[in-house]
Coordinates of C-alpha atoms in Angstrom, one line a residue:
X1 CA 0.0 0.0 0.0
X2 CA 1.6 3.3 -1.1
X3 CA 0.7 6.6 0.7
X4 CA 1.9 10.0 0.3
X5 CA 1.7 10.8 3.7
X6 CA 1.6 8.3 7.0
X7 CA 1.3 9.6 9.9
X8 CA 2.5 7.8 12.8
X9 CA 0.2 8.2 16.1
X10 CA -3.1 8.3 16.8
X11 CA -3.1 11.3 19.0
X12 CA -4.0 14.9 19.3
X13 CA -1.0 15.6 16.8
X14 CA -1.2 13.4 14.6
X15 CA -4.9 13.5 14.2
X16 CA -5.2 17.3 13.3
X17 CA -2.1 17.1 10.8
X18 CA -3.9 14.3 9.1
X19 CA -7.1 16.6 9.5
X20 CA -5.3 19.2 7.7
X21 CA -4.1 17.5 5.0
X22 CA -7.9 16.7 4.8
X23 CA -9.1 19.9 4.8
X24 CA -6.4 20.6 1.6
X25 CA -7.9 17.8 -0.3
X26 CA -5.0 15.2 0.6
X27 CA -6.7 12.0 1.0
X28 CA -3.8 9.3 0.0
X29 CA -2.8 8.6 3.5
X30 CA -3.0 7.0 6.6
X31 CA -2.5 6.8 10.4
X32 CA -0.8 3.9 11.8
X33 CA -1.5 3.6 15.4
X34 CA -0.6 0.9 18.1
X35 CA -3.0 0.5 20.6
X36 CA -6.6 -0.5 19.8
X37 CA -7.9 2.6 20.0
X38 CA -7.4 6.4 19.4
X39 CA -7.0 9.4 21.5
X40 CA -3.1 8.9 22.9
X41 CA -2.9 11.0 26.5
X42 CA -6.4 12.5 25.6
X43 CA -8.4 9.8 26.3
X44 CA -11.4 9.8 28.7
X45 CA -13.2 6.9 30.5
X46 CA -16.4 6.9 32.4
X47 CA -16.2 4.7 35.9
X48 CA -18.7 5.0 38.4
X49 CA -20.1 8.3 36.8
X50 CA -16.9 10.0 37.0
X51 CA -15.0 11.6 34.4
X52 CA -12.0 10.3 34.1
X53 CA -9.4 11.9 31.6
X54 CA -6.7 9.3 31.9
X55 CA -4.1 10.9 30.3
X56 CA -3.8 13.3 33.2
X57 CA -5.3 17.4 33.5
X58 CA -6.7 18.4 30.2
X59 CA -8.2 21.9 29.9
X60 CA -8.5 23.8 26.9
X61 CA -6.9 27.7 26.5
X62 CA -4.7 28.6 23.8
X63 CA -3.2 32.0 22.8
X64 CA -3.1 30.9 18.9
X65 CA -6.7 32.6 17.1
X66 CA -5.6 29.2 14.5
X67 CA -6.0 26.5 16.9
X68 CA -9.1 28.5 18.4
X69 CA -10.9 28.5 15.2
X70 CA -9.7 25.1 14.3
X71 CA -11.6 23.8 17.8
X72 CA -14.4 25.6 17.6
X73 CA -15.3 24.7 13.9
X74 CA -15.0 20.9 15.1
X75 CA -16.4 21.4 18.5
X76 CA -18.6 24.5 18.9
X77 CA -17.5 26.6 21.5
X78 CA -21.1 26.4 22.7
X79 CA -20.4 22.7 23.9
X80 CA -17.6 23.9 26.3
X81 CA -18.3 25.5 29.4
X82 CA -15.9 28.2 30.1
X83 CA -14.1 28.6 33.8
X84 CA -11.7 31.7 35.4
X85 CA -8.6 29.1 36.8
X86 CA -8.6 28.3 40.9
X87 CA -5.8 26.4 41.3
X88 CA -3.8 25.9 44.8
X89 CA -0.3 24.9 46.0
X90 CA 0.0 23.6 49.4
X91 CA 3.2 25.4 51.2
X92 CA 3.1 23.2 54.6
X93 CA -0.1 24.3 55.7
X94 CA -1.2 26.8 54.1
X95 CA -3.5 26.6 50.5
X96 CA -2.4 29.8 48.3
X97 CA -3.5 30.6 44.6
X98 CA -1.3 29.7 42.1
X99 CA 1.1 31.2 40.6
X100 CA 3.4 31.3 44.5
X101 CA 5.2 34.5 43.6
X102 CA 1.8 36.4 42.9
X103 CA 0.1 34.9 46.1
X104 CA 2.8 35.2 49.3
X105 CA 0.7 37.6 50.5
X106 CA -1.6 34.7 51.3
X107 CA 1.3 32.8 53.0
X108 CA 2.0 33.3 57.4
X109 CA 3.6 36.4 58.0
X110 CA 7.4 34.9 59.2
X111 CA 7.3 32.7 55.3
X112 CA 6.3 36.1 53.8
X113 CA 9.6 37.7 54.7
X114 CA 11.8 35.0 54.4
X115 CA 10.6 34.6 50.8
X116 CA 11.1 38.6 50.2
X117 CA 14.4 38.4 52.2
X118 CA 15.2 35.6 50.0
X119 CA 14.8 37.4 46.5
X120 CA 16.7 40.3 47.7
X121 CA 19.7 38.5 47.5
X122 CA 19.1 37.5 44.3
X123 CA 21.9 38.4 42.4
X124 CA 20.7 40.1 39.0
X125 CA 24.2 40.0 37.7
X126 CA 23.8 36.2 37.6
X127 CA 24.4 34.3 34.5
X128 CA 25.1 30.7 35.5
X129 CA 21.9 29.1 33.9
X130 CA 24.0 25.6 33.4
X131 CA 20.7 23.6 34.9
X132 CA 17.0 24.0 36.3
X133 CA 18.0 24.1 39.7
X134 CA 20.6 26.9 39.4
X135 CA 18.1 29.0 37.3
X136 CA 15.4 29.0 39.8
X137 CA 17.1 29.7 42.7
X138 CA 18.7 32.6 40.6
X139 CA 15.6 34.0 39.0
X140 CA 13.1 33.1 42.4
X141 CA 15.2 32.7 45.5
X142 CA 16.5 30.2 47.7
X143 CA 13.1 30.1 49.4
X144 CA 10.3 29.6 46.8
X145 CA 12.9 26.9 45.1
X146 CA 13.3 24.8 48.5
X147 CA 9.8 25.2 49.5
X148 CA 8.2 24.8 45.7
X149 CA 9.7 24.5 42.6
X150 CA 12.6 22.4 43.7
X151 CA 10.6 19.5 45.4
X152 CA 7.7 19.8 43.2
X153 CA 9.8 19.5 39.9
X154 CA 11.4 16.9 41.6
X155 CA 8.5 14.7 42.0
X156 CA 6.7 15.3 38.3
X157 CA 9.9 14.7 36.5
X158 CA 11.3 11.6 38.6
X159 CA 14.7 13.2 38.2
X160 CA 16.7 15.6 40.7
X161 CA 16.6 19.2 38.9
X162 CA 20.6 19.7 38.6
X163 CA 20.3 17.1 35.8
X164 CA 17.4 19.0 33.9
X165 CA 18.2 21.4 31.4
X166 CA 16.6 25.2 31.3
X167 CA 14.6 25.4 27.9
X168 CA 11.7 24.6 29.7
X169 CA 11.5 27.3 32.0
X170 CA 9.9 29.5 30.2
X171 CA 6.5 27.5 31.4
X172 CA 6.9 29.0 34.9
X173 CA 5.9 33.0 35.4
X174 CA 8.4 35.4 35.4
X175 CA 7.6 38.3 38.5
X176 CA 9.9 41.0 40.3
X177 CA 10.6 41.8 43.8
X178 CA 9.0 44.9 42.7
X179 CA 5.4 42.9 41.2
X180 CA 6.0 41.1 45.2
X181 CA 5.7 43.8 47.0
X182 CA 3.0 45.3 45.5
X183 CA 1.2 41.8 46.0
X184 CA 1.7 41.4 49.1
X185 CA 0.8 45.6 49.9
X186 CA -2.1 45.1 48.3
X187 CA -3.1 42.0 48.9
X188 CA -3.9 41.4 45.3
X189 CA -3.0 38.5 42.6
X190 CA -1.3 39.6 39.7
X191 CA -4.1 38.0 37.3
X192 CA -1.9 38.5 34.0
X193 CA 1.1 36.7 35.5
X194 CA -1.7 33.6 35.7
X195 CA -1.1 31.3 32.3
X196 CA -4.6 30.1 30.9
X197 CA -6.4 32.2 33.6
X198 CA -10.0 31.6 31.7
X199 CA -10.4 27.7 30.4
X200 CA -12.7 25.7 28.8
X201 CA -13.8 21.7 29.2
X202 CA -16.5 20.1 27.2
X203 CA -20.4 20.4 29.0
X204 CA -20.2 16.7 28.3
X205 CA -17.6 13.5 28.5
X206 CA -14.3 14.4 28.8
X207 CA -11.6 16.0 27.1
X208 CA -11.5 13.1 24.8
X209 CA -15.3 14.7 23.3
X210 CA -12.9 17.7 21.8
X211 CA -10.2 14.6 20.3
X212 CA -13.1 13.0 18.7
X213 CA -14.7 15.9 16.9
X214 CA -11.6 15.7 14.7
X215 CA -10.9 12.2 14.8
X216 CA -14.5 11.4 13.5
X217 CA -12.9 12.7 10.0
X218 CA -10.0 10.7 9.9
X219 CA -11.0 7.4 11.5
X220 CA -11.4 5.6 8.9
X221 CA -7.6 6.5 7.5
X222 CA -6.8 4.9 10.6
X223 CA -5.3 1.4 11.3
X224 CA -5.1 0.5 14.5
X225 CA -2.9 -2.1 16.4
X226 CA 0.0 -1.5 14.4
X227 CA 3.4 -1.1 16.3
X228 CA 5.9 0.3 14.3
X229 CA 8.2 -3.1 14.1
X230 CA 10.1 -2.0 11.0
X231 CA 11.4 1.3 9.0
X232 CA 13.2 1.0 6.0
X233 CA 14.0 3.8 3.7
X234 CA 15.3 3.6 0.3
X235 CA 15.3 5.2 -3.5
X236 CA 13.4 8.0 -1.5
X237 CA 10.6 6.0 -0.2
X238 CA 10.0 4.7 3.3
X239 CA 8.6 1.3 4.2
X240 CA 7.1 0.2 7.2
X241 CA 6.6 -3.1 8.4
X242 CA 7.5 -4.3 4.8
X243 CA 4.1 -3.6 4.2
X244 CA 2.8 0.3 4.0
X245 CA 4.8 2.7 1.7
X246 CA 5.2 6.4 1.8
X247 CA 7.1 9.7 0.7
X248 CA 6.8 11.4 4.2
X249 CA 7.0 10.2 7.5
X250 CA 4.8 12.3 10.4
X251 CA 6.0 10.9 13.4
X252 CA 4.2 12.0 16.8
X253 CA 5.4 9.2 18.7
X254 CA 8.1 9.1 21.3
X255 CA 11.3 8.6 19.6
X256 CA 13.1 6.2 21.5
X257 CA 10.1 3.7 20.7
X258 CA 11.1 4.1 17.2
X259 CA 14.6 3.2 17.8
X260 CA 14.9 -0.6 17.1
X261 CA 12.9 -0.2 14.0
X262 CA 15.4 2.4 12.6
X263 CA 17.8 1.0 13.7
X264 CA 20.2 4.1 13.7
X265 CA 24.0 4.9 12.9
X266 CA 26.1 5.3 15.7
X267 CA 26.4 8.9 16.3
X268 CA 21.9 9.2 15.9
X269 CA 22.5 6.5 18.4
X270 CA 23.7 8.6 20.3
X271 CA 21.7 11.4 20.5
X272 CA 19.0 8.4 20.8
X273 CA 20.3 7.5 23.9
X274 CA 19.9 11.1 25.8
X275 CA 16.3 11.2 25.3
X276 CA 14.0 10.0 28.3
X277 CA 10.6 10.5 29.3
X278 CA 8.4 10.0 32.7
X279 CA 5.6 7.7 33.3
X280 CA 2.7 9.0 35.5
X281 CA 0.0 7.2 37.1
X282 CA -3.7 8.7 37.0
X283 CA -5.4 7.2 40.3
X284 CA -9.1 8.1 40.6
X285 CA -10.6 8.3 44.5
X286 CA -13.5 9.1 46.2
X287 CA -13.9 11.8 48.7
X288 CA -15.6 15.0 49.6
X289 CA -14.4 18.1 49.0
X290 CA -16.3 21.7 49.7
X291 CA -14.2 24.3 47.9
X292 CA -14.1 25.7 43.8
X293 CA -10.6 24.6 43.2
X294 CA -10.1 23.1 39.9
X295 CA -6.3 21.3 41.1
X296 CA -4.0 21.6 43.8
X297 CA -0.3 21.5 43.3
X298 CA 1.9 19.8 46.3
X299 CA 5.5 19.6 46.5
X300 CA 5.5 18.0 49.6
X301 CA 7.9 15.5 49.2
X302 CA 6.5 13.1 52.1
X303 CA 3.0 13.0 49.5
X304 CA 3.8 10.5 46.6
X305 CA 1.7 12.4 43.9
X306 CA 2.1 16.0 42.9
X307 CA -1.0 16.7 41.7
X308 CA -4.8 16.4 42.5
X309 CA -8.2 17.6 40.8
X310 CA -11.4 17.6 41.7
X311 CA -13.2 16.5 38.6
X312 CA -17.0 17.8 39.5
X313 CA -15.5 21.4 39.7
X314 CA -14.5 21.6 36.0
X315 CA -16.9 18.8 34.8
X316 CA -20.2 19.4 36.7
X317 CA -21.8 16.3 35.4
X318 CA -19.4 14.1 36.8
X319 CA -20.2 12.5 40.5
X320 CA -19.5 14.7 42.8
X321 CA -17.1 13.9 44.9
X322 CA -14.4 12.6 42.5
X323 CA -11.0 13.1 42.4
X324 CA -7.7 12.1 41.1
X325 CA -3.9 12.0 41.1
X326 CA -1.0 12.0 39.3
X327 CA 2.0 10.7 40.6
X328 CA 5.1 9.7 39.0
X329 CA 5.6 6.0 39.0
X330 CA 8.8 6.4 40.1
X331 CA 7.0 7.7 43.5
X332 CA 3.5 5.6 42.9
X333 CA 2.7 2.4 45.0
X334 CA -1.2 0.7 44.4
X335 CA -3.4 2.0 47.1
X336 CA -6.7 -0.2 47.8
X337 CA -8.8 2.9 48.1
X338 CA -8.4 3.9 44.6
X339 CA -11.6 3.0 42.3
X340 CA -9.5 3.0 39.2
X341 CA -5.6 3.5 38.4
X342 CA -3.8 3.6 35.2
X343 CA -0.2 4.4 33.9
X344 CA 1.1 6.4 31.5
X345 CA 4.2 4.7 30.4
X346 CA 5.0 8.1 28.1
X347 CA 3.8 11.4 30.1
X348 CA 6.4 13.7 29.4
X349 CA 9.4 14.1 27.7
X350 CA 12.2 14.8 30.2
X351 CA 13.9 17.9 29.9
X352 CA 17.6 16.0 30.9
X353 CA 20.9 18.0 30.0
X354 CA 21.9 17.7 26.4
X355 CA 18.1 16.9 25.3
X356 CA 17.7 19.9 22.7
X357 CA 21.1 19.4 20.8
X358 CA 19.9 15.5 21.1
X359 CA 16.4 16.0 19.6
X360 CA 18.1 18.8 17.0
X361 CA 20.4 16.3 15.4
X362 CA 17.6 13.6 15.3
X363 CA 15.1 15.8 13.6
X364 CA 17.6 17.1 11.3
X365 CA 19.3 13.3 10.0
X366 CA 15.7 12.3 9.1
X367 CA 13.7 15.3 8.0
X368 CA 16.7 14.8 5.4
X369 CA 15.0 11.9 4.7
X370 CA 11.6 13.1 4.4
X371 CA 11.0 12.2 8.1
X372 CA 9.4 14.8 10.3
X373 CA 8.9 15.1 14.0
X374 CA 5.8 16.5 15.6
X375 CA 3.9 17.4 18.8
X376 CA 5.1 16.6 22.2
X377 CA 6.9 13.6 21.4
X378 CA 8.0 14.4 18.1
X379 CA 9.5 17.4 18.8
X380 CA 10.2 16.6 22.2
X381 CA 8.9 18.9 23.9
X382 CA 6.6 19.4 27.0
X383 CA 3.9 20.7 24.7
X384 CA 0.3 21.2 25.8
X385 CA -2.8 20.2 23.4
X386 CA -3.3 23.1 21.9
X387 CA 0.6 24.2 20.8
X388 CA 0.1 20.1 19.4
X389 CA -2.3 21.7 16.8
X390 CA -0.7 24.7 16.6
X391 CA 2.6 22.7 15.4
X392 CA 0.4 20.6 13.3
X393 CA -0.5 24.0 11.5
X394 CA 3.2 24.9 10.8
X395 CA 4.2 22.1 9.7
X396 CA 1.6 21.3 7.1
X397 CA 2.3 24.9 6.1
X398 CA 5.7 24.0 4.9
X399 CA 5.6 20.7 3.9
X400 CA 1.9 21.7 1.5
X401 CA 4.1 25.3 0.4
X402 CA 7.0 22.9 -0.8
X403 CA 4.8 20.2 -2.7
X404 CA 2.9 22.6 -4.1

């Protein structure tokens, strides 16, 4: 079977960039997915009348007007129900509104000006960025790095932060001692400092509902239960599993699960070798809970997850008193209480030292080859839904603008 496109994944990425070619009258292709169904880390299941998104905390907010029109002309925005962001972090015992340096105002008195005290010292003049630990404690303070970020990033990535790179870091907000002051004087959060402030999640199901409306297109280009086992490219042509043919490759799956099959040369080998990801649990529990929060963040280290939401607050016609977790399995051990656990052996791509140049000279070597990397695994990158699509978008620009 010959295609001019395949499109490896069944996921968010790899769905819209099918979708795409689509919606430009490309219809010789096909999605080659491995487990028996779609959907990847946006999958949804029902247990007990709870919503359970699987894949972990799925909201909807982007900042790109493409991906927001694509969305909304596959899933009205009528069928969302809209939401201004409450999410906590637990510092000891206090709850305070996320993001910490907009809320210390909300923290006991004696914290408050150790954290201030602590990011007066900061020295501005500081330049030695060499790894994620180094660059918070430069840019936040000895303080709000031992008592947050440090443990917290700790426990979602499963690795300690002095071997984690900075390209990341862009993901957590940037505020002065000056903005902290004027929090804490005024009591007040610093609402523009707070990334995807106003969200949306579908008024029925689950995320998955939003996955669907553009898989419903494309589902029948899709072949499920199909590993990649073999990739062979020659004269110009790829072949996988001696059996399906194409021109270009659209990968979206992680990378190093590709590696047998492409069996690299050494020095891709290499670069192979430096990519990692995480695996995170998704345990769903019941309990009550009387407050509007949509998740709390914890980065105490003696808690084995580092997340919890409570599902009812964001999907209203879920039971009521469900929540879940995420832990990283590194951390996770089976607890009898939970109604319903399940791991995701590929969360997120860890951002280890000498991951960019690694995933640089990958994409390069086989975009030479007509072999492109997309979305979150890729690209390697911790990329949220919507930056999925709006990669899906630029790439399909360039490859359609060049085959033209």
């Amino acid at each position: 079977m010959f295609y001019d496109y395949i499109v490896l994944g069944a996921g968010i990425s790899g769905v819209t960039f099918a979708r795409i070619l689509q919606q430009n009258n490309i219809t010789n292709f096909c999605i080659l997915e491995k487990e028996n169904e779609a959907g990847g880390l946006l999958r949804t299941k029902k247990i007990k009348d709870h919503i359970l998104d699987i894949g972990g905390g799925h909201i909807f907010f982007t900042k790109y007007n493409t991906v927001r029109d694509f969305i909304f002309s596959h899933y009205p925005e009528s069928n969302f129900n809209s939401f201004n962001r409450v999410s906590k972090i637990q510092i000891d015992d206090a709850f305070v509104d996320y993001p910490l340096e907009s809320s210390i105002w909300q923290l006991p008195p004696a914290l408050q000006d150790e954290i201030l005290q602590s990011i007066k010292r900061i020295d501005s003049s500081t330049t030695d960025f060499t790894d994620c630990e180094k660059y918070i404690r430069a840019k936040l303070g000895d303080a709000i790095a031992e008592k947050y970020l440090l443990p917290y990033n700790t426990k979602i990535w499963g690795v300690n932060t002095k071997e984690m790179d900075t390209d990341w870091l862009y993901k957590i907000p940037q505020i002065t001692y000056e903005e902290i002051k004027k929090t804490i004087t005024e009591k007040s959060l610093l609402k523009e400092k707070i990334p995807a402030s106003k969200f949306y999640y579908p008024k029925k199901g689950g995320f998955q509902e939003l996955f669907n409306a553009i898989y419903q297109y494309v589902e029948r280009e899709t072949i499920l239960a199909t590993p990649v086992e073999k990739l062979k490219y020659e004269n110009n042509i790829w072949t996988i599993n001696d059996k399906y043919k194409a021109r270009f490759i659209i990968n979206t799956v992680p990378w190093n699960s590709l590696q047998s099959a492409l069996n690299p040369s050494t020095d891709i080998q290499t670069s192979f070798n430096k990519l990692r990801n995480n695996s995170i649990v998704v345990s769903l529990f019941e309990k009550q809970y009387q407050h509007d929060w949509h998740w709390l963040y914890n980065p105490n280290l003696d808690l084995a997850h580092h997340r919890e939401f409570y599902i009812s607050n964001f999907a209203p016609h879920s039971n009521r008193i469900g929540t879940y977790t995420e832990t990283n399995i590194k951390r996770w051990k089976p607890n009898s209480s939970a109604l319903f656990e399940y791991t995701n052996k590929c969360a997120y791509p860890i951002p280890i030292l000498g991951h960019a140049e690694a995933i640089d000279n990958i994409l390069k070597h086989y975009q030479s080859k007509n072999l492109y990397g997309l979305g979150r695994w890729g690209q390697w990158q911790y990329f949220n839904s919507d930056v999925c699509i709006h990669e899906a978008f630029e790439l399909s620009k360039r490859l359609l603008s060049r085959n033209s």
